[in-house]
Short mmCIF file of C-alpha atoms and ligand atoms in Angstrom, two decimals:
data_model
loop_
_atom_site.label_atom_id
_atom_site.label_comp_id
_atom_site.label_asym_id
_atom_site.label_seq_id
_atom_site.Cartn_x
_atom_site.Cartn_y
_atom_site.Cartn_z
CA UNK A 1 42.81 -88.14 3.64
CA UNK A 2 45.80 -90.10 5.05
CA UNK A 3 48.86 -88.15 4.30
CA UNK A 4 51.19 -88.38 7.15
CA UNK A 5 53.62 -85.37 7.82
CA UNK A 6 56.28 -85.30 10.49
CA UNK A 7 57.33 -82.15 11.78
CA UNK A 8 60.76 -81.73 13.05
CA UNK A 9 60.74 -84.65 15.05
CA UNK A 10 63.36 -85.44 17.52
CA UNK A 11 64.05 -88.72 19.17
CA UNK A 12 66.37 -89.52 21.78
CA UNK A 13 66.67 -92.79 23.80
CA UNK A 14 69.16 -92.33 26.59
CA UNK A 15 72.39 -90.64 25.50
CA UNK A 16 71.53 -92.36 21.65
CA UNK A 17 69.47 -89.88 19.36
CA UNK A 18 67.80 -92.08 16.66
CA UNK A 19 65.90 -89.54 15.10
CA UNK A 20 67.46 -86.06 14.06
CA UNK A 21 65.44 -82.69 12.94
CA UNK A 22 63.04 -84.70 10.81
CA UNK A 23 60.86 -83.39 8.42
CA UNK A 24 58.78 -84.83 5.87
CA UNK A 25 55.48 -85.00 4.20
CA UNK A 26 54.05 -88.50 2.31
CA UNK A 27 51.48 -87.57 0.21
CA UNK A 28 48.05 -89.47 0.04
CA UNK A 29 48.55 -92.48 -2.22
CA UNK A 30 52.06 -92.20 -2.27
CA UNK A 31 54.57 -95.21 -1.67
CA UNK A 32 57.66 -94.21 0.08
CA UNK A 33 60.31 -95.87 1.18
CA UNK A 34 62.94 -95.43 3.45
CA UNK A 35 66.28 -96.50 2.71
CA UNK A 36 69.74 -96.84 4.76
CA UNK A 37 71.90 -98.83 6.64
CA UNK A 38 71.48 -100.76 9.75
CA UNK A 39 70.92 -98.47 13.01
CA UNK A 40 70.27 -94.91 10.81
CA UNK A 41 66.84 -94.78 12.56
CA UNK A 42 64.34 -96.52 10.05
CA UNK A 43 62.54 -98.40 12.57
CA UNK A 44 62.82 -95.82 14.97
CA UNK A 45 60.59 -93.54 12.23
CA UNK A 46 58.03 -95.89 11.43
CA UNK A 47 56.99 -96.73 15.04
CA UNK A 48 56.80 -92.88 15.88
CA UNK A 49 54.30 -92.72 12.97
CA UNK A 50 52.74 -95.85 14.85
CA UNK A 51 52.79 -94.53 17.61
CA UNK A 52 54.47 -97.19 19.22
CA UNK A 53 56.82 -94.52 20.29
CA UNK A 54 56.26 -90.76 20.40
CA UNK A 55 58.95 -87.90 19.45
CA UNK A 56 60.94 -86.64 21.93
CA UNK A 57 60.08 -83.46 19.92
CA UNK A 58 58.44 -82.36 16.86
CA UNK A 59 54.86 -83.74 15.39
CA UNK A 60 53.37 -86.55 13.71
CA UNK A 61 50.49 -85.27 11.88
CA UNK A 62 48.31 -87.91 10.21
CA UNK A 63 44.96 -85.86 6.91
CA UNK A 64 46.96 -82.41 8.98
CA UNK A 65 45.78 -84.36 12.45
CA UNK A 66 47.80 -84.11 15.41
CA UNK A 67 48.45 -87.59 16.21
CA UNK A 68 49.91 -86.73 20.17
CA UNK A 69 48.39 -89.52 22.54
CA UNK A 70 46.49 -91.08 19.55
CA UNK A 71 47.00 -95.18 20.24
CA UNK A 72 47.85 -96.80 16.92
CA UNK A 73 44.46 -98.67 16.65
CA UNK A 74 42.90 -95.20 15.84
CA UNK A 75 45.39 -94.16 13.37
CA UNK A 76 43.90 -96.33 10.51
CA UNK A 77 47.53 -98.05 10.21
CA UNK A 78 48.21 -101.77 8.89
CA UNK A 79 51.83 -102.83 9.83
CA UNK A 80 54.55 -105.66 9.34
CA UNK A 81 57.12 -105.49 12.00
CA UNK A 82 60.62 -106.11 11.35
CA UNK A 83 60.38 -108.86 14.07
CA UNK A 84 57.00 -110.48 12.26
CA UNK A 85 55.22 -110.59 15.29
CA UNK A 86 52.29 -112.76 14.32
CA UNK A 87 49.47 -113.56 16.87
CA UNK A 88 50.96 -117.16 18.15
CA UNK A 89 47.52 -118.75 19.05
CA UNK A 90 45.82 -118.03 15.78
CA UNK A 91 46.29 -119.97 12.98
CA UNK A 92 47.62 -118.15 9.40
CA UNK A 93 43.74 -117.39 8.67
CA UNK A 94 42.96 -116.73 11.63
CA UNK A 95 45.65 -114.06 11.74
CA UNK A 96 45.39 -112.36 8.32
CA UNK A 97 41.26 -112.36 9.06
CA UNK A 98 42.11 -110.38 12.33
CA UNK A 99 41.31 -106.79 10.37
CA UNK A 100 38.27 -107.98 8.66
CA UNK A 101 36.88 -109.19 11.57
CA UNK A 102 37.67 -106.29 14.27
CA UNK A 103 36.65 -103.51 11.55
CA UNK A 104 32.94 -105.79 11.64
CA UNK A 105 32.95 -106.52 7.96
CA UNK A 106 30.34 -108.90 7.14
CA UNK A 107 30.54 -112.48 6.70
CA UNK A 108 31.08 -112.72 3.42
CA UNK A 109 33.74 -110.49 3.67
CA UNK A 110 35.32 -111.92 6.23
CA UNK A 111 34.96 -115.14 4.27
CA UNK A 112 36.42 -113.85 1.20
CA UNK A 113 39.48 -111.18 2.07
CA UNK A 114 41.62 -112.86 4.30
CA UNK A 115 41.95 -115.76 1.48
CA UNK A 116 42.17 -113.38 -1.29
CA UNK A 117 45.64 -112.26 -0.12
CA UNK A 118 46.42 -115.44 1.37
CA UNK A 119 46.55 -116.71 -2.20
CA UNK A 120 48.76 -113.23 -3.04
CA UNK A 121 51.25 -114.82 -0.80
CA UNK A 122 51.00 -118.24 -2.06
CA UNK A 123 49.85 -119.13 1.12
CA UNK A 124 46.29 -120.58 1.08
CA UNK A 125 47.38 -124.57 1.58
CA UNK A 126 49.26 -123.20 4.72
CA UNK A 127 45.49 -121.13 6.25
CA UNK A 128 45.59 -123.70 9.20
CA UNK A 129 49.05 -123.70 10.01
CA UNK A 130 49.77 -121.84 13.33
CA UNK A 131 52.73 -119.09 13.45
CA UNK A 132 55.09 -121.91 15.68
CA UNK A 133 54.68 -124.64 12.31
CA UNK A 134 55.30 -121.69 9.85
CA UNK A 135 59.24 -120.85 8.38
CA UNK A 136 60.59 -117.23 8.58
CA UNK A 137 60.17 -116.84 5.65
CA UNK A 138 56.30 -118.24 5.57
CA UNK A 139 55.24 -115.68 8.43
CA UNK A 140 56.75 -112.72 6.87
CA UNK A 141 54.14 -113.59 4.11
CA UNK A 142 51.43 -114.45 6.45
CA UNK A 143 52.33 -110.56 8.30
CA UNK A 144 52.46 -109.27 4.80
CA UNK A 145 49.12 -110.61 4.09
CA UNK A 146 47.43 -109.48 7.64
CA UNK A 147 48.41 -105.49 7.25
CA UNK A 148 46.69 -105.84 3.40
CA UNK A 149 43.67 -107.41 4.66
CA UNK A 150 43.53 -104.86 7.88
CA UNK A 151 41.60 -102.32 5.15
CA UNK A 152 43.90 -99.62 6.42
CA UNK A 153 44.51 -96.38 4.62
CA UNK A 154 48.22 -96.61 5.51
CA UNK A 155 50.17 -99.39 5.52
CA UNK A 156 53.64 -98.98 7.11
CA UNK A 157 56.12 -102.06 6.39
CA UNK A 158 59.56 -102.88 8.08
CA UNK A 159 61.72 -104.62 5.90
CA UNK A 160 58.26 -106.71 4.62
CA UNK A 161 60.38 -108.57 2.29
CA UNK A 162 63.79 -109.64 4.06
CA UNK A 163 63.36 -113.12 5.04
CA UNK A 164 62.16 -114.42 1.23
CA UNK A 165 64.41 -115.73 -1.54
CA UNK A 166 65.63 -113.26 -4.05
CA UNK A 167 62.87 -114.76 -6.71
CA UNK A 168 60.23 -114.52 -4.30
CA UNK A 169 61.19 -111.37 -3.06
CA UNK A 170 61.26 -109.84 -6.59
CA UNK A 171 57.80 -111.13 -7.41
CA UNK A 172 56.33 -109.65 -4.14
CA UNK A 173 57.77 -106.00 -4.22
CA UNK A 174 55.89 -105.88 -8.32
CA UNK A 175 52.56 -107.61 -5.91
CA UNK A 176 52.86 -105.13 -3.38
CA UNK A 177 53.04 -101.62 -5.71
CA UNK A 178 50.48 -102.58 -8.10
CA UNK A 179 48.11 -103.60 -4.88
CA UNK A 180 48.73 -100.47 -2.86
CA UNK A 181 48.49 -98.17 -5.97
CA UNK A 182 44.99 -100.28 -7.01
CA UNK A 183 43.48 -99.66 -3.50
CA UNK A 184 44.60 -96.24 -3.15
CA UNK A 185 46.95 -96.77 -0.39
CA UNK A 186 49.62 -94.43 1.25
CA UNK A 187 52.71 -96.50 1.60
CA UNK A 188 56.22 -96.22 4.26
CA UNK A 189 58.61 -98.80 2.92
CA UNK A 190 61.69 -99.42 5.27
CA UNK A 191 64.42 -101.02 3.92
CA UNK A 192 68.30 -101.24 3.74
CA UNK A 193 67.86 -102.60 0.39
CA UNK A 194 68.50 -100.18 -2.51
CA UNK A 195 67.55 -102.19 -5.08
CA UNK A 196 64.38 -102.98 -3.45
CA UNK A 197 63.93 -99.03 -2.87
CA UNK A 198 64.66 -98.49 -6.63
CA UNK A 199 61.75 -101.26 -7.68
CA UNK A 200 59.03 -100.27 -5.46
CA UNK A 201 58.72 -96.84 -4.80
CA UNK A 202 57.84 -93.58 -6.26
CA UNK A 203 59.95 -91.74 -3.84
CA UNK A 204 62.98 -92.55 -1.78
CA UNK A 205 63.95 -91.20 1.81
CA UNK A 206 67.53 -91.79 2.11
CA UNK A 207 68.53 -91.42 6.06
CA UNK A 208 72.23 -92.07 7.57
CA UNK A 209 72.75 -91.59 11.34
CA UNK A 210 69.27 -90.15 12.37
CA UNK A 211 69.22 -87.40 9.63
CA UNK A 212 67.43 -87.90 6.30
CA UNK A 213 70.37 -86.57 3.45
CA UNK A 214 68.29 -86.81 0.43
CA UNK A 215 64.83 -87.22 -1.07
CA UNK A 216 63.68 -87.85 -4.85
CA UNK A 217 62.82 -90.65 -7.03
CA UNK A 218 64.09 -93.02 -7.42
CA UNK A 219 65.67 -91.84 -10.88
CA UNK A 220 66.79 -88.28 -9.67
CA UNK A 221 68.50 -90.36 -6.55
CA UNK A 222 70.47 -92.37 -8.99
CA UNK A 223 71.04 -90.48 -11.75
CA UNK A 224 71.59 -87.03 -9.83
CA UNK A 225 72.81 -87.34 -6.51
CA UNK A 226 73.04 -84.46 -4.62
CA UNK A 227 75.18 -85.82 -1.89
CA UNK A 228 78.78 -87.98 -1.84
CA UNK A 229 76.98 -90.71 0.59
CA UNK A 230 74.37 -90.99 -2.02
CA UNK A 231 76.18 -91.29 -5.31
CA UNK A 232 77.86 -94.15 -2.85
CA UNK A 233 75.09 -95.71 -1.17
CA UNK A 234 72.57 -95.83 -4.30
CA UNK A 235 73.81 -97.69 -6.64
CA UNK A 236 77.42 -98.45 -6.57
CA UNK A 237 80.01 -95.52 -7.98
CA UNK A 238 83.48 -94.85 -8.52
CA UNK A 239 84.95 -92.39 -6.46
CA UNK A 240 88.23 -90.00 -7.65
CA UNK A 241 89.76 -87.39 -5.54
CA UNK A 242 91.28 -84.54 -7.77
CA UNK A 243 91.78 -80.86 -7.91
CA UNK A 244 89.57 -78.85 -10.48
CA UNK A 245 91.68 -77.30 -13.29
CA UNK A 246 89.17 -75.58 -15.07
CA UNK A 247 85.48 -75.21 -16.07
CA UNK A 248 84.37 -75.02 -19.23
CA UNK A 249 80.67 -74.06 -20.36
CA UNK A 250 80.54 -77.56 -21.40
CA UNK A 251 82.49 -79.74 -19.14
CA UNK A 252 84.77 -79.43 -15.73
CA UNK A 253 88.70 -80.78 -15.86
CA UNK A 254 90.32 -82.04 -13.41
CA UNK A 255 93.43 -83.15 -12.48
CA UNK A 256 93.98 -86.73 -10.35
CA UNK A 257 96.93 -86.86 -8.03
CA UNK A 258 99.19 -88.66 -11.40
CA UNK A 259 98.37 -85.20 -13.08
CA UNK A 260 96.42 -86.80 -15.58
CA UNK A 261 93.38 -84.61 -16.51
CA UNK A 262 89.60 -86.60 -16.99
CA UNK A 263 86.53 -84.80 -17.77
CA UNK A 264 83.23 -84.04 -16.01
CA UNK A 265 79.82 -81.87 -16.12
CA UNK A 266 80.20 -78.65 -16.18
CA UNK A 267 80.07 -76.97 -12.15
CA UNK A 268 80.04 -74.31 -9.71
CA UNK A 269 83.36 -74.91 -8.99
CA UNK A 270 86.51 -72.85 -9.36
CA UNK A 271 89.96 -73.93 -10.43
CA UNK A 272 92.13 -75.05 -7.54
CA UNK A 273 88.72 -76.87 -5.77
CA UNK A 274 89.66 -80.30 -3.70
CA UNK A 275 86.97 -82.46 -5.47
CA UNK A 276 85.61 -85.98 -5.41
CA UNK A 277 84.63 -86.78 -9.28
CA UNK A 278 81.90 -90.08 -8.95
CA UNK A 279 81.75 -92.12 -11.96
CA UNK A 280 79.75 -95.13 -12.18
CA UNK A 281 80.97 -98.33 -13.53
CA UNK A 282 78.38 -98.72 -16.00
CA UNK A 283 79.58 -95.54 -17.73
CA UNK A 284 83.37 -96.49 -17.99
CA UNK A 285 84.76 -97.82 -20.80
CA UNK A 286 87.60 -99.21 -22.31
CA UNK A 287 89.42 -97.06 -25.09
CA UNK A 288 92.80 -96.89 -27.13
CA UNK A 289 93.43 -93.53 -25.45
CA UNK A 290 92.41 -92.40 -21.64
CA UNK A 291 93.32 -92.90 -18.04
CA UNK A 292 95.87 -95.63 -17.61
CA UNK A 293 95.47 -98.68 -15.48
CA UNK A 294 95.84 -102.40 -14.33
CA UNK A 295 93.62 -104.54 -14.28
CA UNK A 296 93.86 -106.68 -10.15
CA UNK A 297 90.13 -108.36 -10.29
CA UNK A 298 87.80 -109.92 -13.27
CA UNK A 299 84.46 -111.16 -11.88
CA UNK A 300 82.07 -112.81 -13.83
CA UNK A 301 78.68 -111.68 -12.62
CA UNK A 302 76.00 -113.56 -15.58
CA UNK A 303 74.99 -111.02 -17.61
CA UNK A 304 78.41 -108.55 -17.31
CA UNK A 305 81.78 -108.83 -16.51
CA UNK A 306 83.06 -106.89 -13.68
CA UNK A 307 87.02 -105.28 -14.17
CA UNK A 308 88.55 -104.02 -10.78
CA UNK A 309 91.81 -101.88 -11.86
CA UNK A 310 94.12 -99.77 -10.02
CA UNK A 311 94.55 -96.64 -12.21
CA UNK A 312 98.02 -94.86 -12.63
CA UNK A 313 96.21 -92.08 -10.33
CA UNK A 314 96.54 -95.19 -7.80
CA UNK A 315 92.72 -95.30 -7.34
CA UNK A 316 90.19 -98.68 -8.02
CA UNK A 317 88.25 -98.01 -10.62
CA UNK A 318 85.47 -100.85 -11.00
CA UNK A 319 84.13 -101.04 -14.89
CA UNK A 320 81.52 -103.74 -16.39
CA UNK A 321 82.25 -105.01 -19.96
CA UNK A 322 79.17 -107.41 -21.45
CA UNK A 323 79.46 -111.13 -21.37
CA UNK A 324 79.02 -110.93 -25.25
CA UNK A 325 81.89 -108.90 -25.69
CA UNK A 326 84.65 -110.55 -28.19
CA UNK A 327 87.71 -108.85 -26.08
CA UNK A 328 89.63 -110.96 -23.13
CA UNK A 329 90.51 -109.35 -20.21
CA UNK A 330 93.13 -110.73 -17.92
CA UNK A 331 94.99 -110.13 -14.50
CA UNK A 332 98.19 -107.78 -15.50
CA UNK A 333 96.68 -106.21 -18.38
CA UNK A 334 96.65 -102.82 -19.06
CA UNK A 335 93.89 -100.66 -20.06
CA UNK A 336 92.67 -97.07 -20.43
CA UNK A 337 89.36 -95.98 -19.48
CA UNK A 338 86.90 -92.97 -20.86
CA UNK A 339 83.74 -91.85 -20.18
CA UNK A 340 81.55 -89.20 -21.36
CA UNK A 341 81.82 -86.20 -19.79
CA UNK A 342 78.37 -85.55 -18.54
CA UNK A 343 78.13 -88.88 -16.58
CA UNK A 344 80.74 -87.91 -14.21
CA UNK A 345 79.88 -85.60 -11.40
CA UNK A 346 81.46 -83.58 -9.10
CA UNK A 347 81.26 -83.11 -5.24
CA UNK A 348 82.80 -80.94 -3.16
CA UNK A 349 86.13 -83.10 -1.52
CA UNK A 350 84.42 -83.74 2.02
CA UNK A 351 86.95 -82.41 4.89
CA UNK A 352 86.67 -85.43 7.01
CA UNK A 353 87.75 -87.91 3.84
CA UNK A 354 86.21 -89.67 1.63
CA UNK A 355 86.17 -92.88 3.24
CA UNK A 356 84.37 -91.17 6.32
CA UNK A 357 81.84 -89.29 4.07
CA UNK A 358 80.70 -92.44 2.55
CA UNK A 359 80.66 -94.39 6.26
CA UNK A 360 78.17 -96.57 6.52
CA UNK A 361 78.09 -95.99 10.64
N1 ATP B 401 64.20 -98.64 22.55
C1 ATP B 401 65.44 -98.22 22.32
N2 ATP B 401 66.29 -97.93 23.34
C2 ATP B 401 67.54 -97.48 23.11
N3 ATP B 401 68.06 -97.30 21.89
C3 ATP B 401 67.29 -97.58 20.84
C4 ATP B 401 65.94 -98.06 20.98
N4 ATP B 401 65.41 -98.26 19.76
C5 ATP B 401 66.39 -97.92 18.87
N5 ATP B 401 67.51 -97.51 19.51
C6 ATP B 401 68.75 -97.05 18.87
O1 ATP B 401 68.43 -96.09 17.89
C7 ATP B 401 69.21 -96.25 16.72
C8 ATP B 401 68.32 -96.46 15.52
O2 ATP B 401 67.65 -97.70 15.63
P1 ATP B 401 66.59 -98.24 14.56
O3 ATP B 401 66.03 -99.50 15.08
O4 ATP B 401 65.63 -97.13 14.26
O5 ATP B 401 67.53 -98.48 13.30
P2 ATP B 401 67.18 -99.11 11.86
O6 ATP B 401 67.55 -98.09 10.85
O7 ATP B 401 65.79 -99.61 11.85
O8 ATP B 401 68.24 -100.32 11.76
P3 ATP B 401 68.07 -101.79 11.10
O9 ATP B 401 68.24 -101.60 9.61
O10 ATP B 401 69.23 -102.54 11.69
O11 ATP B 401 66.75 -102.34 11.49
C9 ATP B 401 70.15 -97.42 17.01
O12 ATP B 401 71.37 -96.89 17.45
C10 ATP B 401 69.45 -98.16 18.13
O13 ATP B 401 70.37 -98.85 18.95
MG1 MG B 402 64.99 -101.50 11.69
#
């Protein structure tokens, strides 16, 4: 059974350590991705489950095997590198056939496989084109295709999807869950896109700076954050500094630095608490009566409207009104926001600052 589970895994390279007190278990069948910004140690995690790389400490256990010394051709892994990495002096079938024919499947096999997800990729009038007359874009697909046709158990993929156009790219990550869950396959995902995250996975691995902060679905991640950086980072939010006045069975109150008091979910907290309330923009609205502001920025995004105001409480507050709506919003304006008080949540008021809570370093 392929579940991979790493055990407190360590990795240092020089004085840089990439890969801090990891643990985690990914299920058999399960598609997982792993999400953050640019340097957190993504990469770094997939190749140690490669075994490109090995921990500097900790385990990589692969069905509850100890994978130390194990050379990735015996760990039943297909893999798109973030660098593509195709086989220059094969042709597009010729690479993508490259599982098939190593594993000895038969001719027909052989035959029929590599062209099957060719065609997944939109890729079959391209099968004799070699890697040098291919576009970025073109070998990502033909990499995509290769680790699918491999017949691994586990398919690990490094930002599979980066170099393709948002349209293709949207039709792809649908492609790739409904193929992995119809073959049975246990998925890592890495990507520094959260929407991608959102779309494809059934859980999400959020790491910053080595550490992993937060795992759930993608729903809890979004809709329950446990964590400042991920209310930020997933999804976009609104972020409030305050002091609590009071909790109430049914909702917190708290005071923003113009004394004006907004609402929240009830908490743990105790009057007096430095708190950051996150509200996202979806959930703010425009009312006769509420916190005051200006509007600075309209942005017309398609479907919504997007209202950047500076609130009496001097914070930005970002709000989305529909296209459809009758009202007009302009520059100067003033306008007073609500929201319902269970959509805002509180978190502790992080010691270093906001701004360096949310970091993306
Ligand atoms: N072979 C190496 N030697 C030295 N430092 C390394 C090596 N590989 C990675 N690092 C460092 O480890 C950290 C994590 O790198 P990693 O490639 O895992 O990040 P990532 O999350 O995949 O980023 P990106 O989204 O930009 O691909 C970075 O600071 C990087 O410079
Ligand atoms: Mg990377």
């Amino acid at each position: 059974m392929p579940e991979v589970e790493l055990r407190g895994i360590v990795k240092r390279f020089g004085k840089v350590t990439a890969s801090r007190d990891i643990d985690l278990k990914i299920a058999d069948g399960e598609y997982v991705t792993i999400l953050g910004p640019s340097g957190c140690g993504k990469t770094t995690l997939i190749r140690m489950i490669a075994g490109i790389i090995e921990p500097s400490e900790g385990k990589v256990l692969i069905g509850g095997r100890d994978m130390e010394g194990v050379p990735i051709e015996e760990r039943d892994i297909g893999y798109v590198f973030q660098n593509i990495a195709l086989f220059p002096h094969l042709n597009a079938l010729g690479n993508v056939s490259y599982g098939p024919v190593v594993r000895n499947k038969d001719r027909k096999e052989v035959e029929e496989i590599p062209r099957r997800y060719l065609e997944l990729v939109k890729l079959l009038d391209r099968m004799k084109m070699f890697p040098s007359e291919l576009s970025g874009g073109e070998q990502q697909k033909v990499s995509l295709a290769r680790a699918l046709a491999s017949g691994a158990k586990i398919l690990l993929l490094d930002e599979p999807l980066s170099a393709l156009d948002a349209r293709v790219r949207m039709d792809l990550r649908y492609e790739l869950r409904r193929i992995t869950k119809d073959l049975g396959l246990t998925v890592v995902h890495v990507t520094h896109d959260q929407e991608e995250a959102m779309t494809v996975s059934d859980r999400i691995v959020l790491m910053r700076n080595g550490r992993i902060v937060e795992t759930n679905t993608p729903e809890m991640l979004y809709l329950e954050p446990k964590d400042l950086f991920t209310a930020n980072f997933v999804g976009e939010t609104n972020l409030l500094e305050g002091v609590v006045k009071e909790v109430l069975e049914d909702r917190s109150l708290v005071e923003l630095r113009d004394g004006t008091v907004v609402e929240a979910r009830p908490s743990k907290f105790k009057s007096g608490d430095a708190v950051v309330l996150s509200i996202r923009p979806e959930r703010v609205h425009p009312a006769s009566e509420g916190l005051g502001a200006v509007i600075r920025c309209i942005t017309f995004m398609g479907t919504y409207i997007r209202i950047s105001v500076e609130t009496d409480s001097e914070d930005r507050v970002n709000f989305d009104v529909s296209t459809s709506e009758d009202r007009d919003y302009n520059i100067g304006d003033r306008v007073d926001l609500i929201w319902s008080k269970r959509s805002g949540i509180l978190y502790p008021r992080p010691p270093e600052g906001v701004q360096e809570a949310i970091k993306l370093e």
